[in-house]
Short mmCIF file of C-alpha atoms in Angstrom, two decimals:
data_model
loop_
_atom_site.label_atom_id
_atom_site.label_comp_id
_atom_site.label_asym_id
_atom_site.label_seq_id
_atom_site.Cartn_x
_atom_site.Cartn_y
_atom_site.Cartn_z
CA MET A 14 126.09 -55.20 52.34
CA THR A 15 127.78 -58.28 50.96
CA GLU A 16 126.65 -61.67 51.61
CA THR A 17 130.27 -62.02 53.13
CA THR A 18 128.89 -59.53 56.10
CA THR A 19 128.41 -60.57 59.24
CA THR A 20 125.86 -59.37 61.57
CA LEU A 21 124.45 -60.02 64.94
CA VAL A 22 122.25 -63.07 63.82
CA THR A 23 125.05 -64.68 61.62
CA ALA A 24 127.37 -64.31 64.40
CA TRP A 25 124.93 -65.66 67.12
CA LYS A 26 124.13 -68.83 64.83
CA SER A 27 127.28 -69.64 63.29
CA ALA A 28 129.07 -69.37 67.29
CA GLN A 29 126.27 -71.41 68.58
CA ALA A 30 126.17 -74.38 65.99
CA ARG A 31 130.12 -74.35 66.81
CA LEU A 32 129.81 -74.91 70.71
CA LYS A 33 127.06 -77.67 70.28
CA ALA A 34 128.73 -79.67 67.57
CA ALA A 35 131.69 -79.43 69.98
CA GLY A 36 129.16 -81.08 72.85
CA LEU A 37 129.59 -78.14 75.12
CA ASP A 38 126.32 -77.63 76.90
CA SER A 39 123.89 -74.24 76.83
CA PRO A 40 125.97 -73.42 73.53
CA ALA A 41 122.89 -70.56 72.49
CA ILE A 42 123.47 -68.63 75.98
CA ASP A 43 127.83 -69.37 75.63
CA ALA A 44 126.97 -67.98 71.92
CA ARG A 45 125.06 -65.17 72.77
CA LEU A 46 127.31 -64.25 76.02
CA LEU A 47 130.68 -63.81 74.27
CA LEU A 48 129.03 -62.51 70.91
CA GLU A 49 128.12 -59.77 73.40
CA ALA A 50 131.04 -59.36 74.96
CA ALA A 51 133.54 -59.23 71.72
CA THR A 52 130.42 -56.85 69.95
CA GLY A 53 128.96 -54.59 73.47
CA ALA A 54 125.70 -55.05 71.68
CA SER A 55 123.27 -56.22 74.57
CA ARG A 56 121.00 -58.95 74.56
CA THR A 57 117.99 -56.81 73.27
CA GLU A 58 120.08 -55.66 70.55
CA ILE A 59 120.54 -58.80 69.28
CA VAL A 60 116.50 -59.84 68.79
CA THR A 61 115.86 -55.84 67.66
CA ASP A 62 118.68 -55.14 65.43
CA PRO A 63 119.91 -57.81 64.67
CA TYR A 64 121.54 -57.30 60.81
CA ARG A 65 124.01 -55.01 62.76
CA PRO A 66 127.96 -55.40 61.05
CA LEU A 67 130.26 -56.92 62.72
CA THR A 68 133.54 -54.94 62.45
CA ALA A 69 136.94 -56.62 62.16
CA ASP A 70 137.70 -56.10 65.36
CA GLN A 71 134.59 -57.37 66.35
CA VAL A 72 134.47 -60.13 64.23
CA ALA A 73 138.35 -61.41 65.45
CA THR A 74 137.41 -60.48 69.25
CA LEU A 75 134.51 -62.66 69.28
CA GLU A 76 136.98 -66.03 67.44
CA ASP A 77 139.23 -65.95 69.97
CA TYR A 78 136.39 -66.15 72.78
CA LEU A 79 135.14 -69.30 70.83
CA SER A 80 138.69 -70.90 69.99
CA LYS A 81 138.99 -70.96 73.74
CA ARG A 82 135.71 -71.84 75.01
CA LEU A 83 135.46 -74.68 72.24
CA LYS A 84 138.67 -75.36 74.69
CA ARG A 85 136.35 -76.04 77.05
CA MET A 86 137.43 -72.80 78.96
CA PRO A 87 134.15 -71.72 81.13
CA VAL A 88 132.61 -68.31 80.38
CA SER A 89 133.40 -66.57 83.07
CA ARG A 90 136.48 -67.42 82.92
CA ILE A 91 137.25 -66.23 79.64
CA LEU A 92 134.87 -62.85 80.24
CA GLY A 93 137.02 -62.04 83.28
CA ARG A 94 133.24 -61.72 85.34
CA LYS A 95 130.67 -63.93 86.65
CA GLY A 96 126.81 -62.70 87.44
CA PHE A 97 125.84 -64.24 91.03
CA TRP A 98 122.91 -63.49 93.00
CA LYS A 99 122.35 -59.90 91.48
CA LEU A 100 126.25 -59.04 90.99
CA MET A 101 127.94 -58.73 88.52
CA LEU A 102 131.88 -60.54 89.93
CA ASN A 103 135.13 -59.38 88.84
CA ILE A 104 136.91 -63.10 89.04
CA ASN A 105 140.42 -64.22 87.95
CA SER A 106 142.46 -67.95 88.37
CA HIS A 107 142.78 -67.41 91.76
CA VAL A 108 139.34 -67.68 92.70
CA LEU A 109 136.13 -70.28 92.48
CA SER A 110 133.70 -69.03 89.80
CA PRO A 111 130.81 -68.59 91.84
CA ARG A 112 128.05 -71.38 91.06
CA PRO A 113 124.39 -70.69 90.71
CA GLU A 114 123.54 -72.96 93.24
CA THR A 115 125.49 -71.26 96.14
CA GLU A 116 123.16 -68.83 96.43
CA CYS A 117 120.82 -70.42 97.81
CA LEU A 118 123.22 -69.65 101.06
CA VAL A 119 122.58 -65.90 100.19
CA ASP A 120 119.09 -66.71 100.16
CA LEU A 121 118.71 -68.77 103.76
CA ILE A 122 120.30 -65.69 105.40
CA LEU A 123 118.56 -63.21 103.75
CA LYS A 124 115.25 -64.99 104.43
CA ARG A 125 116.39 -64.37 108.04
CA THR A 126 116.72 -60.96 108.17
CA GLU A 127 115.44 -58.04 107.25
CA GLU A 128 115.80 -55.02 105.12
CA GLY A 129 117.06 -52.98 107.51
CA GLN A 130 118.28 -54.66 110.15
CA SER A 131 122.10 -53.81 111.81
CA PHE A 132 124.10 -57.38 112.03
CA GLN A 133 127.49 -59.06 111.67
CA VAL A 134 127.97 -61.86 109.24
CA ALA A 135 131.60 -63.59 108.39
CA ASP A 136 131.97 -65.03 105.10
CA LEU A 137 135.17 -67.87 105.70
CA GLY A 138 137.11 -68.46 102.50
CA VAL A 139 135.23 -65.67 100.84
CA GLY A 140 137.03 -65.90 97.32
CA SER A 141 135.28 -62.78 94.91
CA GLY A 142 133.87 -62.09 98.22
CA ALA A 143 130.11 -63.05 96.17
CA ILE A 144 128.60 -64.64 98.90
CA LEU A 145 129.47 -61.36 101.81
CA LEU A 146 128.59 -58.75 98.78
CA SER A 147 125.58 -60.67 98.07
CA ILE A 148 124.61 -60.25 101.48
CA LEU A 149 125.27 -57.27 102.00
CA ALA A 150 124.28 -55.11 98.29
CA GLU A 151 120.77 -56.56 100.15
CA ARG A 152 120.83 -55.31 103.64
CA PRO A 153 122.83 -51.88 103.97
CA ALA A 154 122.66 -51.76 107.14
CA ALA A 155 124.67 -54.83 107.54
CA ARG A 156 128.42 -54.95 107.85
CA GLY A 157 131.32 -58.59 107.60
CA LEU A 158 134.39 -59.30 106.92
CA GLY A 159 135.51 -62.04 104.95
CA THR A 160 138.62 -64.82 105.31
CA ASP A 161 140.47 -65.85 102.89
CA ILE A 162 144.26 -68.07 102.84
CA SER A 163 144.95 -66.75 99.55
CA GLU A 164 146.65 -62.79 99.54
CA GLU A 165 145.08 -63.73 95.66
CA ALA A 166 141.78 -63.90 95.79
CA LEU A 167 141.13 -61.32 98.70
CA ALA A 168 142.68 -59.26 95.65
CA VAL A 169 139.64 -59.89 93.68
CA ALA A 170 136.71 -59.76 96.71
CA ARG A 171 138.37 -56.19 97.57
CA GLU A 172 138.01 -54.58 93.99
CA ASN A 173 134.58 -56.78 93.53
CA ALA A 174 133.60 -54.84 97.65
CA ALA A 175 135.29 -50.96 96.04
CA ASN A 176 132.99 -51.30 92.61
CA LEU A 177 130.07 -52.41 94.31
CA GLY A 178 130.01 -49.64 96.68
CA LEU A 179 129.97 -52.06 99.65
CA ALA A 180 133.74 -51.81 100.35
CA GLY A 181 133.37 -49.27 103.58
CA ARG A 182 131.09 -51.78 105.41
CA ALA A 183 133.36 -55.37 104.01
CA ALA A 184 136.43 -55.82 105.70
CA PHE A 185 138.45 -58.51 104.36
CA LEU A 186 141.69 -60.78 106.41
CA ARG A 187 143.80 -62.78 105.65
CA THR A 188 144.27 -66.60 107.70
CA SER A 189 143.15 -70.06 107.60
CA TRP A 190 139.09 -70.21 108.50
CA ALA A 191 138.01 -68.20 111.24
CA VAL A 192 142.35 -68.68 112.99
CA GLY A 193 142.29 -65.36 115.02
CA MET A 194 139.02 -63.96 114.71
CA ALA A 195 137.69 -62.78 117.94
CA ASP A 196 135.02 -64.95 119.71
CA ASP A 197 131.68 -64.47 119.87
CA SER A 198 131.61 -61.62 117.00
CA PHE A 199 129.22 -62.14 114.35
CA ASP A 200 125.50 -63.09 113.93
CA PHE A 201 125.52 -65.25 110.69
CA VAL A 202 128.87 -67.40 109.93
CA ALA A 203 128.83 -68.60 105.62
CA SER A 204 130.94 -70.57 104.40
CA ASN A 205 131.20 -72.42 100.81
CA PRO A 206 134.85 -74.71 101.76
CA PRO A 207 136.63 -77.42 99.61
CA TYR A 208 134.86 -80.32 99.61
CA ILE A 209 135.59 -82.38 96.87
CA ARG A 210 137.49 -85.70 97.98
CA SER A 211 140.69 -85.01 96.19
CA GLU A 212 140.51 -88.92 93.97
CA VAL A 213 137.30 -87.24 92.05
CA ILE A 214 139.57 -84.04 91.17
CA PRO A 215 140.72 -85.66 87.83
CA THR A 216 137.99 -86.65 87.06
CA LEU A 217 135.79 -83.56 87.09
CA ASP A 218 134.86 -81.19 83.27
CA PRO A 219 138.02 -79.46 82.18
CA GLU A 220 136.06 -76.49 83.16
CA VAL A 221 136.14 -76.58 86.48
CA LYS A 222 139.72 -78.93 87.12
CA GLU A 223 141.47 -76.85 84.40
CA HIS A 224 140.35 -73.65 85.64
CA ASP A 225 139.01 -73.42 89.19
CA PRO A 226 141.91 -73.41 91.97
CA ILE A 227 142.63 -76.55 93.17
CA LEU A 228 142.96 -75.27 96.51
CA ALA A 229 139.21 -74.24 96.03
CA LEU A 230 138.25 -77.33 95.32
CA ASP A 231 140.35 -79.67 97.36
CA GLY A 232 138.32 -81.27 100.64
CA GLY A 233 141.42 -83.96 101.39
CA PRO A 234 140.80 -88.16 100.83
CA ASP A 235 137.36 -87.82 102.31
CA GLY A 236 136.15 -83.78 101.30
CA LEU A 237 135.90 -83.36 104.94
CA GLN A 238 138.92 -81.92 105.82
CA ALA A 239 138.16 -78.05 105.43
CA TYR A 240 134.73 -79.03 107.59
CA ILE A 241 136.63 -80.36 110.64
CA GLU A 242 139.45 -77.43 110.97
CA LEU A 243 136.06 -74.85 109.94
CA ILE A 244 133.67 -76.21 111.66
CA PRO A 245 135.23 -76.16 115.79
CA ASP A 246 135.97 -72.40 114.93
CA VAL A 247 131.94 -71.43 113.85
CA PHE A 248 131.07 -72.05 116.74
CA ARG A 249 133.81 -69.84 117.93
CA VAL A 250 133.20 -66.59 116.57
CA LEU A 251 129.43 -66.82 116.43
CA LYS A 252 127.25 -64.94 119.10
CA LYS A 253 124.86 -66.78 121.16
CA ASP A 254 121.99 -67.44 119.01
CA GLY A 255 124.04 -67.22 115.83
CA MET A 256 123.10 -69.08 112.90
CA ALA A 257 125.92 -71.00 110.73
CA TYR A 258 125.50 -71.58 107.45
CA ILE A 259 127.51 -74.23 105.57
CA GLU A 260 127.30 -75.72 101.93
CA ILE A 261 128.41 -78.95 101.19
CA GLY A 262 129.09 -81.98 98.27
CA PHE A 263 125.82 -83.89 97.43
CA ASP A 264 126.97 -87.04 99.82
CA GLN A 265 128.26 -85.42 102.74
CA SER A 266 124.83 -84.02 104.78
CA GLU A 267 125.23 -86.85 107.68
CA ALA A 268 128.99 -86.25 108.21
CA VAL A 269 128.88 -82.35 108.00
CA GLU A 270 125.90 -82.81 110.76
CA LYS A 271 127.97 -85.05 113.06
CA LEU A 272 130.24 -82.73 112.65
CA MET A 273 128.52 -79.60 113.53
CA LYS A 274 126.28 -81.52 116.57
CA GLU A 275 130.63 -82.19 117.80
CA ALA A 276 130.93 -79.22 118.21
CA GLY A 277 128.11 -78.28 120.18
CA PHE A 278 125.10 -76.98 117.41
CA ILE A 279 121.79 -76.83 117.92
CA ASN A 280 118.99 -77.12 115.56
CA VAL A 281 121.07 -78.78 113.08
CA HIS A 282 119.50 -79.41 109.31
CA THR A 283 120.25 -79.79 105.54
CA LEU A 284 118.88 -77.64 103.18
CA LEU A 285 118.16 -78.54 99.14
CA ASP A 286 118.93 -76.77 96.38
CA LEU A 287 117.03 -76.44 93.30
CA SER A 288 117.73 -79.56 92.06
CA THR A 289 117.30 -81.44 95.42
CA ASN A 290 120.55 -81.77 96.25
CA PRO A 291 121.83 -81.57 99.88
CA ARG A 292 123.38 -78.46 100.08
CA ILE A 293 123.14 -76.35 103.05
CA VAL A 294 123.80 -77.30 106.37
CA ILE A 295 122.52 -75.23 109.28
CA GLY A 296 123.07 -75.27 112.73
CA GLN A 297 122.69 -72.01 115.62
CA LYS A 298 124.90 -71.41 118.54
CA PHE A 299 123.33 -72.79 121.73
CA VAL A 300 125.33 -71.91 124.58
CA LEU A 301 124.26 -72.16 128.51
#
């Protein structure tokens, strides 16, 4: 082996140094993920077999990945996949790259249910299917429906459902939120709607504003447009005593709670994410 041979460890250190010098967040993690994808090596193999040489093709692939990351393309976009909850999901330019904070929504519904419990859940604005498929994967007796206004997004969600063996319990419908769906149909409704104020979008990191679909980000002038359209429909399609779980921006708790109460929900409250930001507004459908 010559001094110029690129090994797993030298490639990782070099990639990490370049990403760090560019001021990117999490350079060590990003470098490892790109190296794993370029070489097929696992995290364990990078540690236990650090001097394994890379082939010329692997070096070229890693260089391509790094050049894209240095241009602020997110790792998930470079690789076309993103881990969420316990799943690995395919993503593309038509869907939001799922965020760790949205896992709080999944966790809350799972805590409200038991493993063998049969229930119906709707995910309005399903995107890649992250929320819906994570719940169904953990609850084998549950069934669900995901809606989205984007047919391209629904194609991604369907593909993910098929890859995860969940297509038999997950249906998908092209519509705006819950338009056309039957009243009193679901035990749980989840949604992560667009909630960023239009004027804020140009100030977002390039990883977000240049790669996430604007349709999944732009909540209108006040960031609340989706909630105004969505919440009355959520109430309508829930069964009696059904529960709604809706993700919000950090400063929207009061406004969204008000909309929920005006729609008829009771026991309305907001829970924090792991960064202690207000994240999920919860409400229960009350019918006399």
